[in-house]
Short mmCIF file of C-alpha atoms in Angstrom, two decimals:
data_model
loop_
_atom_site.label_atom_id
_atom_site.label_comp_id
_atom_site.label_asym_id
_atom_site.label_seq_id
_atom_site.Cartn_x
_atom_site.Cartn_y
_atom_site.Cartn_z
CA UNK A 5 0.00 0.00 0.00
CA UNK A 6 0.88 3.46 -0.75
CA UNK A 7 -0.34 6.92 -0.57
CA UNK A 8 -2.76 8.38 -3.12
CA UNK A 9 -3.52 11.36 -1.55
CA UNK A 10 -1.22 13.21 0.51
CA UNK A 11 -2.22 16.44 1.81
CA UNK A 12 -0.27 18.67 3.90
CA UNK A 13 -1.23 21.74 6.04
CA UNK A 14 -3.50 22.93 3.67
CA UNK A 15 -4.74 26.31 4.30
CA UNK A 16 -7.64 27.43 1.93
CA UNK A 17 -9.40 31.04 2.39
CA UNK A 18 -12.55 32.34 0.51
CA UNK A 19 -11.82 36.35 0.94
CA UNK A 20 -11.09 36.96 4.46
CA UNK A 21 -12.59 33.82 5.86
CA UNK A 22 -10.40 30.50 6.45
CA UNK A 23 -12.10 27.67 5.77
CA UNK A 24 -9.44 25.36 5.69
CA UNK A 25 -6.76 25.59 8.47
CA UNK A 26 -3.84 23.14 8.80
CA UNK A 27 -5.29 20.07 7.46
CA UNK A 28 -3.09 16.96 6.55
CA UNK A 29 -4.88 13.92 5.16
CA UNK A 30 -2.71 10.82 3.90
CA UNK A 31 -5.12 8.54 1.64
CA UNK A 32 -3.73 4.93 0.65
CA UNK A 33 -4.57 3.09 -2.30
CA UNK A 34 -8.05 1.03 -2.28
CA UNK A 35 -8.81 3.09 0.94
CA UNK A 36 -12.10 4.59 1.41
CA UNK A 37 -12.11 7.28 3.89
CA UNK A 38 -15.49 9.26 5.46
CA UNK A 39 -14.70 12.90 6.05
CA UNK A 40 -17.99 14.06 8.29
CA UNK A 41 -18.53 16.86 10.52
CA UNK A 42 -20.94 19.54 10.71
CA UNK A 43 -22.59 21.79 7.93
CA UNK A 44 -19.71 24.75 6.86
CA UNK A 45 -16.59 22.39 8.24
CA UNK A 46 -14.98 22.20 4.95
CA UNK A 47 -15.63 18.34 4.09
CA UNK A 48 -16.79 19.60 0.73
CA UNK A 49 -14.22 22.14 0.13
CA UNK A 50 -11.41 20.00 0.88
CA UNK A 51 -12.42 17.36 -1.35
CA UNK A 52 -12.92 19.89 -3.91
CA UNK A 53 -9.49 20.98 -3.39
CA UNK A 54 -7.90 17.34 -4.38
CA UNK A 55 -9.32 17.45 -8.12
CA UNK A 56 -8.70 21.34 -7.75
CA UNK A 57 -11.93 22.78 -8.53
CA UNK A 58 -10.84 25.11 -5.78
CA UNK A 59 -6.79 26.44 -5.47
CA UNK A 60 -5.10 25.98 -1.79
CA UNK A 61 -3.89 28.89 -0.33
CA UNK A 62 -0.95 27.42 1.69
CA UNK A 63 0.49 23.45 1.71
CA UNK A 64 0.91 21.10 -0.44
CA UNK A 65 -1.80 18.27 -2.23
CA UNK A 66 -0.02 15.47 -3.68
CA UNK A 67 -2.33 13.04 -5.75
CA UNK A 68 -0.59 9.86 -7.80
CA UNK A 69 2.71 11.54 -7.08
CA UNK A 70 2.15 14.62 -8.35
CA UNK A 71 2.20 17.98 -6.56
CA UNK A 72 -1.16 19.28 -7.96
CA UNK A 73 -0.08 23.03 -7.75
CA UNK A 74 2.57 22.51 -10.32
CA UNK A 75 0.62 20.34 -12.76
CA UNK A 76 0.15 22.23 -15.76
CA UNK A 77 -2.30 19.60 -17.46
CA UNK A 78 -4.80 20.07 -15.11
CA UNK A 79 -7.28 18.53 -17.60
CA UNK A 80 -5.41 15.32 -18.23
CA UNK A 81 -4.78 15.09 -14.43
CA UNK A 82 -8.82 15.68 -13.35
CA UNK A 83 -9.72 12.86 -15.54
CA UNK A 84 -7.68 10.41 -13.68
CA UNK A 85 -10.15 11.49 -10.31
CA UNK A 86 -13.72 10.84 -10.53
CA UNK A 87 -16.43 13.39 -8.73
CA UNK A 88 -19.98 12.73 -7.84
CA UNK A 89 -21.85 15.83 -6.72
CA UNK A 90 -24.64 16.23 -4.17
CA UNK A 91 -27.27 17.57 -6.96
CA UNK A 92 -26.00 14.99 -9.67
CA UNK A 93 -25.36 17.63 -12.49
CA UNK A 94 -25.86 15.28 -15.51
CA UNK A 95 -26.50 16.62 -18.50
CA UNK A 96 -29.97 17.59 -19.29
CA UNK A 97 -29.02 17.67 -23.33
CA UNK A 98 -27.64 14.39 -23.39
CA UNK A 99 -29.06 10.60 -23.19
CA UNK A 100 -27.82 8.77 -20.26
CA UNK A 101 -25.45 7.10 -22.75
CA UNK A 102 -23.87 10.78 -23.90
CA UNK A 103 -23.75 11.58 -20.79
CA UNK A 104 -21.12 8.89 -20.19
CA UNK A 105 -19.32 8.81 -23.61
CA UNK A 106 -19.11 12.30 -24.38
CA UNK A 107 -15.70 12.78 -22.19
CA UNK A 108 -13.83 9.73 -23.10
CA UNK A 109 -14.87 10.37 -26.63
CA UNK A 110 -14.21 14.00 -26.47
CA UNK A 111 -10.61 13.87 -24.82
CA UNK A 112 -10.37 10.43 -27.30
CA UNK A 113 -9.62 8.12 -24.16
CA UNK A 114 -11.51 5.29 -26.29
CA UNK A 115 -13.10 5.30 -29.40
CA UNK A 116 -16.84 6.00 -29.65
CA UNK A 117 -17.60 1.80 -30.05
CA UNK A 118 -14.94 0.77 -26.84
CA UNK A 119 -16.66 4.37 -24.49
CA UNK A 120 -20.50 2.86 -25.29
CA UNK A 121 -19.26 -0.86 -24.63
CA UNK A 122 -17.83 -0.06 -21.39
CA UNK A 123 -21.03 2.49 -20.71
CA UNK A 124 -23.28 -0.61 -21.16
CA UNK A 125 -21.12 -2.93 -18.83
CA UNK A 126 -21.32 -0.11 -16.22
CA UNK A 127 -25.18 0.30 -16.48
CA UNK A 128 -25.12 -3.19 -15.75
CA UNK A 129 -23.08 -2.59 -12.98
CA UNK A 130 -25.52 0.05 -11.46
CA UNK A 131 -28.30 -1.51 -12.27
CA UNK A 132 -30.07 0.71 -15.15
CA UNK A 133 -29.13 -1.30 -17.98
CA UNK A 134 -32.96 -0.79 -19.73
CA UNK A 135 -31.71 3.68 -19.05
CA UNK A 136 -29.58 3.73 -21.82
CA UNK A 137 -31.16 6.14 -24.15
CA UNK A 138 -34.06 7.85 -21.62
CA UNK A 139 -32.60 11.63 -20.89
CA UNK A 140 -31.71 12.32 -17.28
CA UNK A 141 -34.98 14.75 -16.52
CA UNK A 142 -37.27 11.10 -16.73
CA UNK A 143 -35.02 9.68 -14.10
CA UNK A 144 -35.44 9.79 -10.29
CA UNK A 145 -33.24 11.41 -7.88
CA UNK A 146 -31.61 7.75 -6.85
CA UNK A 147 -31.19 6.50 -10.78
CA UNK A 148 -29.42 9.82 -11.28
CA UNK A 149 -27.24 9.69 -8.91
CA UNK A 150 -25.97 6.61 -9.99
CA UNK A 151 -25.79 7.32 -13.53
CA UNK A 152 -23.79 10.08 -12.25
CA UNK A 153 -21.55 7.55 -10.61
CA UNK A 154 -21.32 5.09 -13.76
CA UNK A 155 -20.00 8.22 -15.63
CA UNK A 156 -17.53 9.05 -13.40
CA UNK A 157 -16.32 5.39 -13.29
CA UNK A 158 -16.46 5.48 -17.04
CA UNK A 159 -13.44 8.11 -17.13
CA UNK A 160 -11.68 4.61 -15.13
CA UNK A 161 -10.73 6.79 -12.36
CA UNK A 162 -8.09 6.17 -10.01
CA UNK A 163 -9.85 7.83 -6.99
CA UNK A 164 -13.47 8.40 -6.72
CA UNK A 165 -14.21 11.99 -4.54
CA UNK A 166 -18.25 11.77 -3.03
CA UNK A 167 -19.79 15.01 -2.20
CA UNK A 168 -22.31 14.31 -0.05
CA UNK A 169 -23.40 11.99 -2.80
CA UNK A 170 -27.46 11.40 -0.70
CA UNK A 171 -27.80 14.54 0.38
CA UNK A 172 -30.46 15.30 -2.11
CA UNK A 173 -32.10 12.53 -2.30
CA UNK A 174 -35.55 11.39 -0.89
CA UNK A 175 -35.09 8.60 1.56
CA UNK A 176 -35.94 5.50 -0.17
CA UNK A 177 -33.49 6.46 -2.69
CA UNK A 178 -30.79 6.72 -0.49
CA UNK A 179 -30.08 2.61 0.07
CA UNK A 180 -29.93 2.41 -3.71
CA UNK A 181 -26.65 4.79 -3.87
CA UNK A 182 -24.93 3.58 -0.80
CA UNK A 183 -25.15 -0.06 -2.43
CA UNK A 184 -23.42 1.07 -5.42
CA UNK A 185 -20.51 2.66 -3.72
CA UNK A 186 -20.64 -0.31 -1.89
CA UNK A 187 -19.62 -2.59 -4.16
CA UNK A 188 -17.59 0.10 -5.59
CA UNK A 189 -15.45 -0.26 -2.53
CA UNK A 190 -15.48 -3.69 -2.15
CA UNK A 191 -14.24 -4.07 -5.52
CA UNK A 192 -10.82 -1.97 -4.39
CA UNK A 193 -11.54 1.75 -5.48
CA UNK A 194 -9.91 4.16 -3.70
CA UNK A 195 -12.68 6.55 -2.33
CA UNK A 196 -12.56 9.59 -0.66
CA UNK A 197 -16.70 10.25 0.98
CA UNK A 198 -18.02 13.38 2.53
CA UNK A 199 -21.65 11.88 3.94
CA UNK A 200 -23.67 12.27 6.35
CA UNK A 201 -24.67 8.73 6.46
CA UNK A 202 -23.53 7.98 9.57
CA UNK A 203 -24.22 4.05 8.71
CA UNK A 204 -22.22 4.13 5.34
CA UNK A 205 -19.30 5.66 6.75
CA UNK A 206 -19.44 2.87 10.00
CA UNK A 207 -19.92 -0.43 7.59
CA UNK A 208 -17.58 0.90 4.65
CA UNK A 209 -14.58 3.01 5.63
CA UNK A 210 -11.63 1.82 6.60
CA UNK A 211 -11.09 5.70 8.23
CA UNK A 212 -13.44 8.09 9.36
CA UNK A 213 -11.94 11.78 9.69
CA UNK A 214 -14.19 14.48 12.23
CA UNK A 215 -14.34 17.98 10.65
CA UNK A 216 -15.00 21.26 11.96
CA UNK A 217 -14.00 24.78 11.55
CA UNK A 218 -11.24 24.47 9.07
CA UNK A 219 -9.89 21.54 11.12
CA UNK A 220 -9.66 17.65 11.63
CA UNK A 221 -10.63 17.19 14.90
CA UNK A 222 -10.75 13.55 15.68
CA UNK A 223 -9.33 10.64 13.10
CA UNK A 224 -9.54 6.95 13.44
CA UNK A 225 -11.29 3.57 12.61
CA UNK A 226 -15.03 3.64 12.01
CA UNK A 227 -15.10 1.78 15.40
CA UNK A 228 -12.56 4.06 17.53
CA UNK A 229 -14.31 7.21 16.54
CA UNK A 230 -18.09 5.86 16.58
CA UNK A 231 -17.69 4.12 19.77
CA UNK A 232 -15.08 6.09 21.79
CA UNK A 233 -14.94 9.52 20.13
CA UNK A 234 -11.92 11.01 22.31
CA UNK A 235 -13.30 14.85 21.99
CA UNK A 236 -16.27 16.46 23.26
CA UNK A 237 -16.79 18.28 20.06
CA UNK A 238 -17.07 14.67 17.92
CA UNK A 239 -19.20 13.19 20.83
CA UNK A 240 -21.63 16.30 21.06
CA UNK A 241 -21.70 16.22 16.86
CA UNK A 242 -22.16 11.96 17.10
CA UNK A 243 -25.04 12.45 19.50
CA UNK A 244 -27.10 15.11 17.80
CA UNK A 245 -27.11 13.09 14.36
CA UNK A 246 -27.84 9.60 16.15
CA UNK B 12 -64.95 53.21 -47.31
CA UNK B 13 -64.27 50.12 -49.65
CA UNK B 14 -63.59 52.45 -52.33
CA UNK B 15 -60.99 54.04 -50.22
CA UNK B 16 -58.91 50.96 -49.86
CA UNK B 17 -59.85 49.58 -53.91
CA UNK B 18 -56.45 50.96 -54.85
CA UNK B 19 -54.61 49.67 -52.70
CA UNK B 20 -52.87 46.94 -54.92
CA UNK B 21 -51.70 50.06 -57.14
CA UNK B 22 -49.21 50.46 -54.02
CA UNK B 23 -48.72 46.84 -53.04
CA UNK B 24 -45.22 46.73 -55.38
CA UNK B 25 -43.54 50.06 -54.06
CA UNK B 26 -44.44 49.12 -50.41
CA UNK B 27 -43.05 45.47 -51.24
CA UNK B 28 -39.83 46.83 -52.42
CA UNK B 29 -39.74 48.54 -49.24
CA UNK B 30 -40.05 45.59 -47.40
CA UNK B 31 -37.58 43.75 -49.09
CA UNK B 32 -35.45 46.93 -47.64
CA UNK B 33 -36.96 46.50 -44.00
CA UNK B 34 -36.25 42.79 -44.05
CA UNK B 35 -32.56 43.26 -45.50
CA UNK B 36 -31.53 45.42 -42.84
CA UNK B 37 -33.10 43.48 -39.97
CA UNK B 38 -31.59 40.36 -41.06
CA UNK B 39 -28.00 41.79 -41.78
CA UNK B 40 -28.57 44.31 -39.16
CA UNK B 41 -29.27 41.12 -36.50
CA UNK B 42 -26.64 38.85 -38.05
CA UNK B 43 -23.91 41.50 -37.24
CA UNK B 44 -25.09 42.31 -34.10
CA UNK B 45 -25.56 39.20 -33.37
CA UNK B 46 -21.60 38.66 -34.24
CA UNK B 47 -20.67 41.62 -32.40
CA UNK B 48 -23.24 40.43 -29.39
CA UNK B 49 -20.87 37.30 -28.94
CA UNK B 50 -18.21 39.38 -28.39
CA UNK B 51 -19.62 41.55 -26.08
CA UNK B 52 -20.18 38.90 -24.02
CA UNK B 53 -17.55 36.97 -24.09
CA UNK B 54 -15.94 40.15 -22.93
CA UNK B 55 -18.41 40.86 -20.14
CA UNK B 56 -17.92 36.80 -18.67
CA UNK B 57 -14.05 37.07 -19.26
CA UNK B 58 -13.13 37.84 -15.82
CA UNK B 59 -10.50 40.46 -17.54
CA UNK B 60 -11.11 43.81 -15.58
CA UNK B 61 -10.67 45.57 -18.80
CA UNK B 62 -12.33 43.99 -20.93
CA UNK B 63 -15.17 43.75 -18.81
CA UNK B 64 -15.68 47.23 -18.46
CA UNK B 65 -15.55 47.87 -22.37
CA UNK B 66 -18.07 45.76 -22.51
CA UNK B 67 -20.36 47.41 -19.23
CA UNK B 68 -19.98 50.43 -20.72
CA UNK B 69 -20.53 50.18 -24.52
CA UNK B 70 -23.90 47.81 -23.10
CA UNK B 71 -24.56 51.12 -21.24
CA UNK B 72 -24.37 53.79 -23.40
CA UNK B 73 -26.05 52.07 -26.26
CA UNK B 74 -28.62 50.62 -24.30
CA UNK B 75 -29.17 54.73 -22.79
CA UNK B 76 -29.56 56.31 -26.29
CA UNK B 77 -32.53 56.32 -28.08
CA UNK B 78 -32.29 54.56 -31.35
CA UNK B 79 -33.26 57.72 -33.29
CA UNK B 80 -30.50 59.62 -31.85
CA UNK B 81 -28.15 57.31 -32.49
CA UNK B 82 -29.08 56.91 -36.05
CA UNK B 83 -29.02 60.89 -36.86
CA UNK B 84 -25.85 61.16 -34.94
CA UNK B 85 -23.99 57.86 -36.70
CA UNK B 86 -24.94 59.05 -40.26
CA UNK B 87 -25.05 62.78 -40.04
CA UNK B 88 -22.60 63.16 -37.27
CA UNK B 89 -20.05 60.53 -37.78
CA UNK B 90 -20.88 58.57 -41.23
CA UNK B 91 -21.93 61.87 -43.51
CA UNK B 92 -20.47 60.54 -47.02
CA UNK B 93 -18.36 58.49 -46.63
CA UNK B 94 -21.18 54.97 -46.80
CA UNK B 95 -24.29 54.58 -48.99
CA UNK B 96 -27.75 54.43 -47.26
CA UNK B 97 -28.29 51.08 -47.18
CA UNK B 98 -24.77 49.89 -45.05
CA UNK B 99 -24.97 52.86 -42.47
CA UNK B 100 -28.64 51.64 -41.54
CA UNK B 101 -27.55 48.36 -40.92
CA UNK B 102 -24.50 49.10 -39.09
CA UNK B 103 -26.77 51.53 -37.10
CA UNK B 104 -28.98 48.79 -36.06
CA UNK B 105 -26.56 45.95 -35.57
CA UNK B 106 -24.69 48.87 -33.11
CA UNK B 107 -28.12 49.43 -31.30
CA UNK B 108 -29.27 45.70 -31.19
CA UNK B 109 -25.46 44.04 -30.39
CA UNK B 110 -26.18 45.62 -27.04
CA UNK B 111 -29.27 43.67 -26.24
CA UNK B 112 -28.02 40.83 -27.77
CA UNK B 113 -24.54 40.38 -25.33
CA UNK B 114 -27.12 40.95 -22.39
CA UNK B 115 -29.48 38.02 -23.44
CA UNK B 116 -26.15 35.51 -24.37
CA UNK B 117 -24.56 36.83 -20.70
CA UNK B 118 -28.20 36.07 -19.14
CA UNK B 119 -28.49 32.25 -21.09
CA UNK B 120 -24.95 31.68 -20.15
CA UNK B 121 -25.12 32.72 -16.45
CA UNK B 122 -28.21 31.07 -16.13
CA UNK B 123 -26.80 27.72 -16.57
CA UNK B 124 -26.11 25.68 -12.76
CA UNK B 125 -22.20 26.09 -12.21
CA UNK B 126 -22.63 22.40 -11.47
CA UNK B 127 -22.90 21.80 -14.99
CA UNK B 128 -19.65 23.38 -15.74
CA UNK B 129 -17.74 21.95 -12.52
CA UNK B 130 -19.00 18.22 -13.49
CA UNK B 131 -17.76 18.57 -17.19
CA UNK B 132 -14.25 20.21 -15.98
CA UNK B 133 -14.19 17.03 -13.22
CA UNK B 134 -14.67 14.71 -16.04
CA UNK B 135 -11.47 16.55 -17.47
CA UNK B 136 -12.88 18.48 -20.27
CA UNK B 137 -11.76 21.78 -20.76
CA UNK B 138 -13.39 25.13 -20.34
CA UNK B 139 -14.26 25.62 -24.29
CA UNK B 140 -15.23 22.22 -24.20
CA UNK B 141 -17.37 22.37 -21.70
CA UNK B 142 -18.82 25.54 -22.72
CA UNK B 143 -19.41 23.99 -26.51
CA UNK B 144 -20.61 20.64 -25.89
CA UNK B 145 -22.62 21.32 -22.37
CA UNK B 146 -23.19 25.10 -21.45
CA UNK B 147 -23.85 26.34 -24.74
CA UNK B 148 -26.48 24.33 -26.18
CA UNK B 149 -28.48 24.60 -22.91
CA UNK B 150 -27.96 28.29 -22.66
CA UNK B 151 -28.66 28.70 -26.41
CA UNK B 152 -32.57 26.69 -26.01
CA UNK B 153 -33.05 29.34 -22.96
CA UNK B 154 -32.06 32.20 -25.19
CA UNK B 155 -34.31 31.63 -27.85
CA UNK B 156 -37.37 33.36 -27.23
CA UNK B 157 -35.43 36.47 -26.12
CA UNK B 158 -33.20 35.94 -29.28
CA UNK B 159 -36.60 36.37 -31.20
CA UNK B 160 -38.47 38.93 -29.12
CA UNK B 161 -34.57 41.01 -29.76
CA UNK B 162 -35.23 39.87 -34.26
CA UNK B 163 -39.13 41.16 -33.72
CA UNK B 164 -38.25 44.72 -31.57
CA UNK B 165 -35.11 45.03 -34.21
CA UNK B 166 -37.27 44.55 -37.21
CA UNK B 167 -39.63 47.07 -35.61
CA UNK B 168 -36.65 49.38 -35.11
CA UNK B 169 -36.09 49.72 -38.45
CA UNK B 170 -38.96 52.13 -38.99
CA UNK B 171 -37.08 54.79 -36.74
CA UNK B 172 -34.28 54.57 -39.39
CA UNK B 173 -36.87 56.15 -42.29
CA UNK B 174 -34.93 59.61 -39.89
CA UNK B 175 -32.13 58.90 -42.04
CA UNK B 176 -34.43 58.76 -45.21
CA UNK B 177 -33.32 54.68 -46.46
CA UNK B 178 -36.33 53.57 -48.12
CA UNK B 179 -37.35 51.12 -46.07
CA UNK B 180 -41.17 50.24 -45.99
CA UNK B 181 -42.22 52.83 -43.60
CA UNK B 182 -39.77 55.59 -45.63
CA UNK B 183 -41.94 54.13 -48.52
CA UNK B 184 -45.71 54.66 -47.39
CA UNK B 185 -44.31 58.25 -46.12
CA UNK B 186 -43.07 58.90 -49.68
CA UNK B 187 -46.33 58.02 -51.48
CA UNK B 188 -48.57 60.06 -48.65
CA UNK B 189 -45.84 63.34 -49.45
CA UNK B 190 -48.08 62.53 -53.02
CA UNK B 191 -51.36 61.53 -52.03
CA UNK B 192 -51.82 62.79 -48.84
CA UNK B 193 -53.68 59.49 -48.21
CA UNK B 194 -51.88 58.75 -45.12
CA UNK B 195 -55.01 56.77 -43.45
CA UNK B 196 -54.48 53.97 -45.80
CA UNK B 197 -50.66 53.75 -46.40
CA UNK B 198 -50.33 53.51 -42.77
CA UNK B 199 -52.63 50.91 -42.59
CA UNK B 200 -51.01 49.18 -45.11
CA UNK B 201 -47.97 49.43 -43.79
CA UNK B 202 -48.49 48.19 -40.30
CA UNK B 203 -50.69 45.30 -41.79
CA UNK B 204 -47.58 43.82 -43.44
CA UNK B 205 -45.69 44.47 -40.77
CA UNK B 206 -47.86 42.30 -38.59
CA UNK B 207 -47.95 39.87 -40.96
CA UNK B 208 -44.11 39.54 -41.22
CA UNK B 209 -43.85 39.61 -37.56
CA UNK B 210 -46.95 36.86 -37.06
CA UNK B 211 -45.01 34.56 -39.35
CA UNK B 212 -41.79 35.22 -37.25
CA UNK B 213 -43.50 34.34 -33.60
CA UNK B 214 -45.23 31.23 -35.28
CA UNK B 215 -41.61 30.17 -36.45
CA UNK B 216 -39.86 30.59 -33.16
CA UNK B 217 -42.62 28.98 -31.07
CA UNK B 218 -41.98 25.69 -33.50
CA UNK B 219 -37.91 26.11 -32.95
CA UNK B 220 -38.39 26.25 -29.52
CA UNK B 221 -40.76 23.00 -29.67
CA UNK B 222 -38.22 21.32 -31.62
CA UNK B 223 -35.41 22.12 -29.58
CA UNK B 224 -37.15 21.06 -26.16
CA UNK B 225 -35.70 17.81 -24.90
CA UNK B 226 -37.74 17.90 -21.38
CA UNK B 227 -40.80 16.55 -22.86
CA UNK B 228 -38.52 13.01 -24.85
#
């Protein structure tokens, strides 16, 4: 095993206010890691930081080996890291298949009869084979999100980044997801979760990291920081969402 | 009464030419501006300071002068002799209209969810291919009716330009009344084929925007 991720003392500001203060997160490979906390923490912002949607302030992200900061491809480098999004953001103008060719076939990863292969064998995979050529707006929430997940994978990611992946979704929809990252984990993806599924992140990570303000609090095994959270701030936070 | 109007098809050719007039600028007129509208914009969503600022302030001023003052000062303040009739009207229009038209591609644009954008650039796209193959073609199916209501108001517009005397189809009717003095039924002829030009138009649009819906597949 060996790290993925390594982030060190990052320090990320928006204007005036810090919303990322001396955080250092070391991810290894086929690790799946919860980052949860309370609304405003800056789960979302750091994982947004690792595919750089957002630019760091102060430290240093390494991802694969490189030091994202200096990477000049940024393109090239994003398509190695797959993102799902709390509101989905598929396409409306394409079919759930163009939806998952139109990057590899774009940036010419595969050609057009290899990207709608490997699009079928994923729809398999999430379960929405008979999908392939509805548009997103007849789908529900659940079905979305996971053809926003099978588009992600289709990129063949090395990391998969979740932001707050069932936040939007009504509750019976919510099983449907979690099963699918799942398996996603069980088949050896590295994944990097911000949930608030307090169930997800106790059955499937291998680390669960406690945000707030800017900082990680509290770090361990699903077990160590479920059962005997150390701090009062991670007990009081544990409490009020059990 | 019915005798009044029996002549009218004595009048129907000259009018006609002057449509053909009305309809040349409008179309030129809104092809350049529409041109000159992408540009605009493009300047406006830059994120250059500069550039940004040319843009606020051309949208401005143009947007703050009325179109008849612009067209008297263009050709006999700034054009005079040096460009036929015909050009400095459309130029004069696509000026007025290029305005309009950056506001409604910055509005289609901007009203797009920046998800749309950040899950394309995540995918590893880049930003012109994300704005081409994602942003734009939803922001273009949201621009539409304002595109058209901006081709109707321009192809209004071009009445106001009869101040510079191009014989366009309202220059035309006022031509024939300086004759006849019959300005009761030129008018209404006039604004009768205008109406009809302009029904045809909003029928058109309202099946382009049908076509182009994908909500209801």
């Amino acid at each position: 095993m060996s790290a993925i991720i390594e982030a060190l003392h990052i320090r990320k500001l928006f204007g005036d206010l810090e919303v990322l203060r001396d955080m250092s997160v070391t991810v290894e490979e086929g690790e799946v890691v919860c980052l949860i906390g309370p609304s405003g923490s800056g789960k979302s912002t750091f994982l947004r930081c690792l595919n750089r949607l957002e630019n760091i302030q102060g430290g240093t992200i390494k991802v694969l080996g490189e030091d994202i900061s200096a990477i000049k491809e940024v393109n090239r480098f994003r398509a190695n890291i797959g993102m799902v999004f709390q509101h989905f953001n598929l396409f409306p103008n394409y079919s759930v298949l163009g939806n998952m060719t139109l990057a590899p076939v774009t940036l010419k990863k595969y050609r057009r009869q290899e990207a709608v292969k490997k699009a079928e064998e994923l729809l398999l995979q999430v379960g929405l084979s008979d999908k392939r050529d509805v548009y997103p707006v007849t789908l529900s929430g659940g079905q979305k999100q996971r053809v926003a997940i099978a588009r992600a994978l289709e990129m063949n990611p090395k990391i998969m980044l979740f932001d707050e992946p069932t936040s939007a979704l009504d509750p019976e929809m919510v099983g449907e997801v979690l099963d699918v990252m799942r398996k996603l984990a069980q088949q050896g993806m590295t994944m990097v979760v911000v949930t608030h599924e307090m169930g997800f992140a106790r059955d499937v990570a291998d680390r669960v990291i406690f945000m707030d303000n800017g900082y990680i609090v509290e770090e361990g095994t699903p077990r160590e920081l479920f059962e005997h959270p150390r701090t009062e701030r991670c007990q009081a936070f544990l409490s009020s969402v059990q | 009464m019915l005798d009044y109007f029996s002549d009218c098809w004595k009048y129907l050719p000259s009018l006609l030419g002057g449509l053909k007039l009305t309809l040349i600028i409008a179309v030129v007129g809104i092809a350049l501006a529409i041109v000159l509208g992408i540009l605009l914009c493009a300047f406006s969503i830059s994120g250059i300071f500069v550039l940004e600022k040319i843009a606020g302030i051309y949208i401005t001023v143009v947007r703050g002068i009325p179109l008849m003052i612009l067209a008297l000062f263009m050709y006999f303040g700034v054009i005079k002799n040096s460009l036929d009739l015909l050009p400095s009207a459309i130029i004069i229009l696509a000026i007025n209209a290029s305005a309009y038209m950056a506001e409604i591609f910055r509005a289609g644009i901007q009203a797009i969810d920046f998800g749309q954008t950040e899950a394309a650039r995540s995918l590893g796209l880049s930003y012109f291919q994300a704005m081409y193959k994602i942003i734009l073609p939803q922001a273009f199916k949201i621009m539409i009716p304002s595109l058209m209501n901006q081709f109707i108001s321009s192809l209004k517009d071009t009445a106001i330009l009869s101040a510079i005397s191009v014989n366009e189809l309202t220059m035309t009717a006022k031509v024939i009344i300086a004759r006849n003095y019959n300005a009761f039924e030129l008018y209404s002829y006039a604004a009768i084929i205008y109406l009809i030009v302009i029904a045809l138009l909003t029928y058109l649009s309202k099946r382009v925007e049908r076509k182009l819906s994908y909500d209801k597949r």
